[in-house]
PDB file of C-alpha atoms in Angstrom:
ATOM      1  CA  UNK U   1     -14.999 -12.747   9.197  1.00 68.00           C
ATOM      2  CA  UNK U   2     -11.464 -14.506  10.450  1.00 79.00           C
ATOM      3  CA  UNK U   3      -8.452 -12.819   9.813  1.00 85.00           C
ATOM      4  CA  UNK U   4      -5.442 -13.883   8.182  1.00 86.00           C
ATOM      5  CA  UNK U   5      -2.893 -12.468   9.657  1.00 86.00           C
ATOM      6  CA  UNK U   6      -4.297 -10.647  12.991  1.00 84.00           C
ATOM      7  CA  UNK U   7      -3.331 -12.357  16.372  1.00 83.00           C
ATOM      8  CA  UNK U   8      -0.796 -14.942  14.184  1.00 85.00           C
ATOM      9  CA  UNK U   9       2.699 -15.079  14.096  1.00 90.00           C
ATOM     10  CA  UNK U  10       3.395 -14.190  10.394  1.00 92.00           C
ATOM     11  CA  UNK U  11       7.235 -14.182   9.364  1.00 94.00           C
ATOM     12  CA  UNK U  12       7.477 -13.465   5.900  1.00 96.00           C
ATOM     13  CA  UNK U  13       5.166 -10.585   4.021  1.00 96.00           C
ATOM     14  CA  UNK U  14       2.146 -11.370   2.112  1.00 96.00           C
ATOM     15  CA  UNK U  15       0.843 -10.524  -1.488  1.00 97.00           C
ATOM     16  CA  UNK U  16      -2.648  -9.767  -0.240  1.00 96.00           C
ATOM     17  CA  UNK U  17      -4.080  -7.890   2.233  1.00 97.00           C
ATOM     18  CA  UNK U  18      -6.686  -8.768   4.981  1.00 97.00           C
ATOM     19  CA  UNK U  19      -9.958  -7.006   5.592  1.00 97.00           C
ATOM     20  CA  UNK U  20     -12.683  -6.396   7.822  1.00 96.00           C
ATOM     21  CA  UNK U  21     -16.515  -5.123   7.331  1.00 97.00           C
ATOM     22  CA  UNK U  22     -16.305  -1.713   7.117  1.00 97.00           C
ATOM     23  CA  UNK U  23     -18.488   0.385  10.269  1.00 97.00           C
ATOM     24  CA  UNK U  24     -21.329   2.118   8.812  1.00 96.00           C
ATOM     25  CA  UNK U  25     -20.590   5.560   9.476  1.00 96.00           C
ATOM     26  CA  UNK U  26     -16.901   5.237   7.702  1.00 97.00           C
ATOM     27  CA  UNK U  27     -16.950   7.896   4.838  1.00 97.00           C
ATOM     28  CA  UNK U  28     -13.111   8.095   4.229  1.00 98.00           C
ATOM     29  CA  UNK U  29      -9.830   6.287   5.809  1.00 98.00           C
ATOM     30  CA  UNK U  30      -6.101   6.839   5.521  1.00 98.00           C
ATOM     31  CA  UNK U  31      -3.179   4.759   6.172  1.00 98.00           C
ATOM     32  CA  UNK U  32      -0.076   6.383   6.436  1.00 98.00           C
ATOM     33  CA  UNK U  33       3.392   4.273   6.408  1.00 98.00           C
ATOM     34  CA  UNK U  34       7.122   6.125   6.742  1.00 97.00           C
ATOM     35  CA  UNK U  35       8.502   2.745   6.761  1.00 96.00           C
ATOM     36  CA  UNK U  36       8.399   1.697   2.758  1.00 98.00           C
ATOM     37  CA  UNK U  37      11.665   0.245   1.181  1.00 97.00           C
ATOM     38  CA  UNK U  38      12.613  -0.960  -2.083  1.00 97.00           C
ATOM     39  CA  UNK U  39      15.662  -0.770  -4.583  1.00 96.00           C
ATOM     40  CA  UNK U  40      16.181   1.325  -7.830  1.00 93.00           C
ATOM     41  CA  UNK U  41      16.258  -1.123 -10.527  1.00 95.00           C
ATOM     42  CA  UNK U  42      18.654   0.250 -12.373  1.00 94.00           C
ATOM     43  CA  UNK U  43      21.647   0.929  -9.509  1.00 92.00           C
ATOM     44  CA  UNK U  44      20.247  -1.374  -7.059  1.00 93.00           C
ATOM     45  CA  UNK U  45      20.838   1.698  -4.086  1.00 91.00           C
ATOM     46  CA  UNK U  46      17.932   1.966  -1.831  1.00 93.00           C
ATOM     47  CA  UNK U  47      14.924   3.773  -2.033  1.00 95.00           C
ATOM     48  CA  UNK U  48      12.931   5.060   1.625  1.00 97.00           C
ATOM     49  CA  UNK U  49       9.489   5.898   0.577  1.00 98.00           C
ATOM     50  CA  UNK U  50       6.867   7.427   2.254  1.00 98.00           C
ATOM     51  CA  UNK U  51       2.937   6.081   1.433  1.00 98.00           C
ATOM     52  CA  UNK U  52      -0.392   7.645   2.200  1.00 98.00           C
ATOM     53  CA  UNK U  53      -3.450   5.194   0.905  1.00 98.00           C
ATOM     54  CA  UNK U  54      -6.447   7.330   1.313  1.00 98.00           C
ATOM     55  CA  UNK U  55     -10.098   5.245   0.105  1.00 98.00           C
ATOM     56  CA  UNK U  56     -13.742   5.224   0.703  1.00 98.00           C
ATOM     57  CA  UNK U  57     -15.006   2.043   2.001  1.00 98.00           C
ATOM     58  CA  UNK U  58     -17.645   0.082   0.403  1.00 97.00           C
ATOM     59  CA  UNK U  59     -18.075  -2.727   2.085  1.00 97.00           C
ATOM     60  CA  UNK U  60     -14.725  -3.695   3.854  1.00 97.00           C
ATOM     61  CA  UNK U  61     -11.507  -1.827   5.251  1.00 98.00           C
ATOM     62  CA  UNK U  62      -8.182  -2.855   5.436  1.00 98.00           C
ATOM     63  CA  UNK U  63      -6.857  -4.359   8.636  1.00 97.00           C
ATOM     64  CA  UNK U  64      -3.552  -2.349   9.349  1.00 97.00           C
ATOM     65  CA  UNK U  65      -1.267  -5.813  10.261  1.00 96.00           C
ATOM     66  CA  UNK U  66      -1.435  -7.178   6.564  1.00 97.00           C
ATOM     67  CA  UNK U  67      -0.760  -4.110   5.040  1.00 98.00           C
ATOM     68  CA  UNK U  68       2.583  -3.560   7.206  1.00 97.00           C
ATOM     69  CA  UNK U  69       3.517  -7.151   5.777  1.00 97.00           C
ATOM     70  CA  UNK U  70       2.342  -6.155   2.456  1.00 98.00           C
ATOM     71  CA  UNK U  71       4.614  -2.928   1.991  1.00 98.00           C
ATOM     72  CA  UNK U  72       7.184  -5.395   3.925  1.00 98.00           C
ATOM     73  CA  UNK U  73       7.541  -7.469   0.326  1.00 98.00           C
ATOM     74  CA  UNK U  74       8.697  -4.212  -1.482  1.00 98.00           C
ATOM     75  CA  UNK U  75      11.564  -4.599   0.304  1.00 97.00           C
ATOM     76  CA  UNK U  76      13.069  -7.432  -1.974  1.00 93.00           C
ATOM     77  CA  UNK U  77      11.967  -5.575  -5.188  1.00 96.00           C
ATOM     78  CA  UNK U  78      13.704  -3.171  -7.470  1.00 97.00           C
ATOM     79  CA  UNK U  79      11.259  -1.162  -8.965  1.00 96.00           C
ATOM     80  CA  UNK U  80      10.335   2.624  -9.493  1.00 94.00           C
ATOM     81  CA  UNK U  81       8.412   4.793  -7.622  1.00 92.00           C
ATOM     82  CA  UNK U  82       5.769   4.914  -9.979  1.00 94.00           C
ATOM     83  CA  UNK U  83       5.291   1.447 -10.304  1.00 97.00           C
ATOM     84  CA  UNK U  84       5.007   0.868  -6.618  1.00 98.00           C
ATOM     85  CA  UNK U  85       2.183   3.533  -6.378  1.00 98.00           C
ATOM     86  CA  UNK U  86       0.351   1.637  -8.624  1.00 98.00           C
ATOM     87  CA  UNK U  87       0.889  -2.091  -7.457  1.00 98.00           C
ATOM     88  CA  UNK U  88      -0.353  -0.725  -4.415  1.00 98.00           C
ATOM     89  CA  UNK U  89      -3.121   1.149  -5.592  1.00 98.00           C
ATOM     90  CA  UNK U  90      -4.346  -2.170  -7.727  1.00 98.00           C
ATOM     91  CA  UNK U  91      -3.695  -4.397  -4.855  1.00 98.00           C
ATOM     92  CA  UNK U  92      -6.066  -2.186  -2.415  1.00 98.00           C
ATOM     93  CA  UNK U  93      -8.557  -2.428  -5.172  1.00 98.00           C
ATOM     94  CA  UNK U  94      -8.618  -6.130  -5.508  1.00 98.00           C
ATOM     95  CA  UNK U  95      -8.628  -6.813  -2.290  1.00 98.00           C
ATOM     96  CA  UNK U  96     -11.437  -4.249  -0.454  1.00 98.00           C
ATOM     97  CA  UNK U  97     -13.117  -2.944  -3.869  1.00 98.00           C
ATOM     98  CA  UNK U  98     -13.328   0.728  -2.573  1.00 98.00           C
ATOM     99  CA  UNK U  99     -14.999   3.407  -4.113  1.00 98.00           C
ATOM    100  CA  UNK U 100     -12.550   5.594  -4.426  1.00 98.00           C
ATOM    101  CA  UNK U 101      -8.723   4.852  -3.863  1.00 98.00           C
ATOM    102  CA  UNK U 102      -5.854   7.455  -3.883  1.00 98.00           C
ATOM    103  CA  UNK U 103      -2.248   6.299  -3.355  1.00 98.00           C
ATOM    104  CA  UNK U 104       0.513   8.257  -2.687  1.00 98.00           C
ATOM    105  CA  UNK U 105       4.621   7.518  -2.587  1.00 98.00           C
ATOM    106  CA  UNK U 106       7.184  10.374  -1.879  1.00 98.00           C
ATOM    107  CA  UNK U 107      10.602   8.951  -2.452  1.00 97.00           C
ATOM    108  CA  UNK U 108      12.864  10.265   0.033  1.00 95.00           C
ATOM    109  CA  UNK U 109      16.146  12.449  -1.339  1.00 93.00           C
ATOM    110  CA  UNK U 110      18.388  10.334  -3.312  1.00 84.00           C
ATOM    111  CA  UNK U 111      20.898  12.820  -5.147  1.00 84.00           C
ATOM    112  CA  UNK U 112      18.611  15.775  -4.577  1.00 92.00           C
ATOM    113  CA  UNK U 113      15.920  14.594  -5.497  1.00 92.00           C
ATOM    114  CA  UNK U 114      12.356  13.611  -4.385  1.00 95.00           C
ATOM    115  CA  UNK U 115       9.854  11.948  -6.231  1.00 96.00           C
ATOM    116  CA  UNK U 116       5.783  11.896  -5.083  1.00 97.00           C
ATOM    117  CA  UNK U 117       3.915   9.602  -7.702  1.00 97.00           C
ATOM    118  CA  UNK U 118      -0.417   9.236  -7.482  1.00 97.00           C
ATOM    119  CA  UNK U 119      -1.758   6.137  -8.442  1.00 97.00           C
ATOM    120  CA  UNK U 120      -5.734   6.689  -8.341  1.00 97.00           C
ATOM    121  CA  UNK U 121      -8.917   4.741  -8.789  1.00 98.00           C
ATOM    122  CA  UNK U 122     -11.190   5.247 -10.466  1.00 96.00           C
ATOM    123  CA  UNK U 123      -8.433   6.174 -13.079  1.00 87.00           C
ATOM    124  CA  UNK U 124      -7.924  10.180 -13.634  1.00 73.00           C
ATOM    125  CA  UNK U 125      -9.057  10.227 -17.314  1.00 70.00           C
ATOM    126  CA  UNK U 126      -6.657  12.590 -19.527  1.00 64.00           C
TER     127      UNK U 126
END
């Protein structure tokens, strides 16, 4: 399996993300960024986000470079921190199929406030 991005000069980010086969043995991985941006939609200020993506494997992980250049597009988009857990969330899921997928933002203080949203798959039923 070649990878996309690995070992390549890349200098723009990407829409999807780059895997590898998973080792057997794997029964649980987290990725852990302090370095997402984006901007509110509404005032355009912006928003420093924190991201866990915890998943079990099924049959591939995620290689670590593409998903830096992934969260690296959020940077040009106004959206809310809701929305970005879940764009992420789906995108892991299209791209690696896990079994189980748990994403995490915490919005860092903006007027006193910090917001931690949970995208999930499969979907929390109410």
């Amino acid at each position: 399996m070649e990878s996309k991005y690995l070992g390549k000069i890349v200098r723009e980010p990407v829409t999807e993300l780059d895997s590898f086969e998973a080792p057997e043995g794997v029964s649980q991985v987290t990725m852990t960024s302090d370095e997402l941006t984006s901007s509110c939609p509404i005032t355009g200020q912006p928003d420093l986000y924190t991201v866990s993506i915890e998943y079990v494997p099924n049959a591939l992980c995620i290689e670590s470079k593409s998903l830096k250049l992934f969260l690296w597009g959020f940077a040009d988009k106004a959206m809310f921190a809701e929305k970005i857990a879940a764009v992420i969330c789906d995108r892991v899921v299209a791209d690696i199929a896990p079994k189980r997928c748990k994403v995490v933002t915490v919005q860092k203080p903006r007027g006193g406030i910090t917001i931690e949203s949970v995208a999930e798959f499969p979907k929390a039923e109410a």
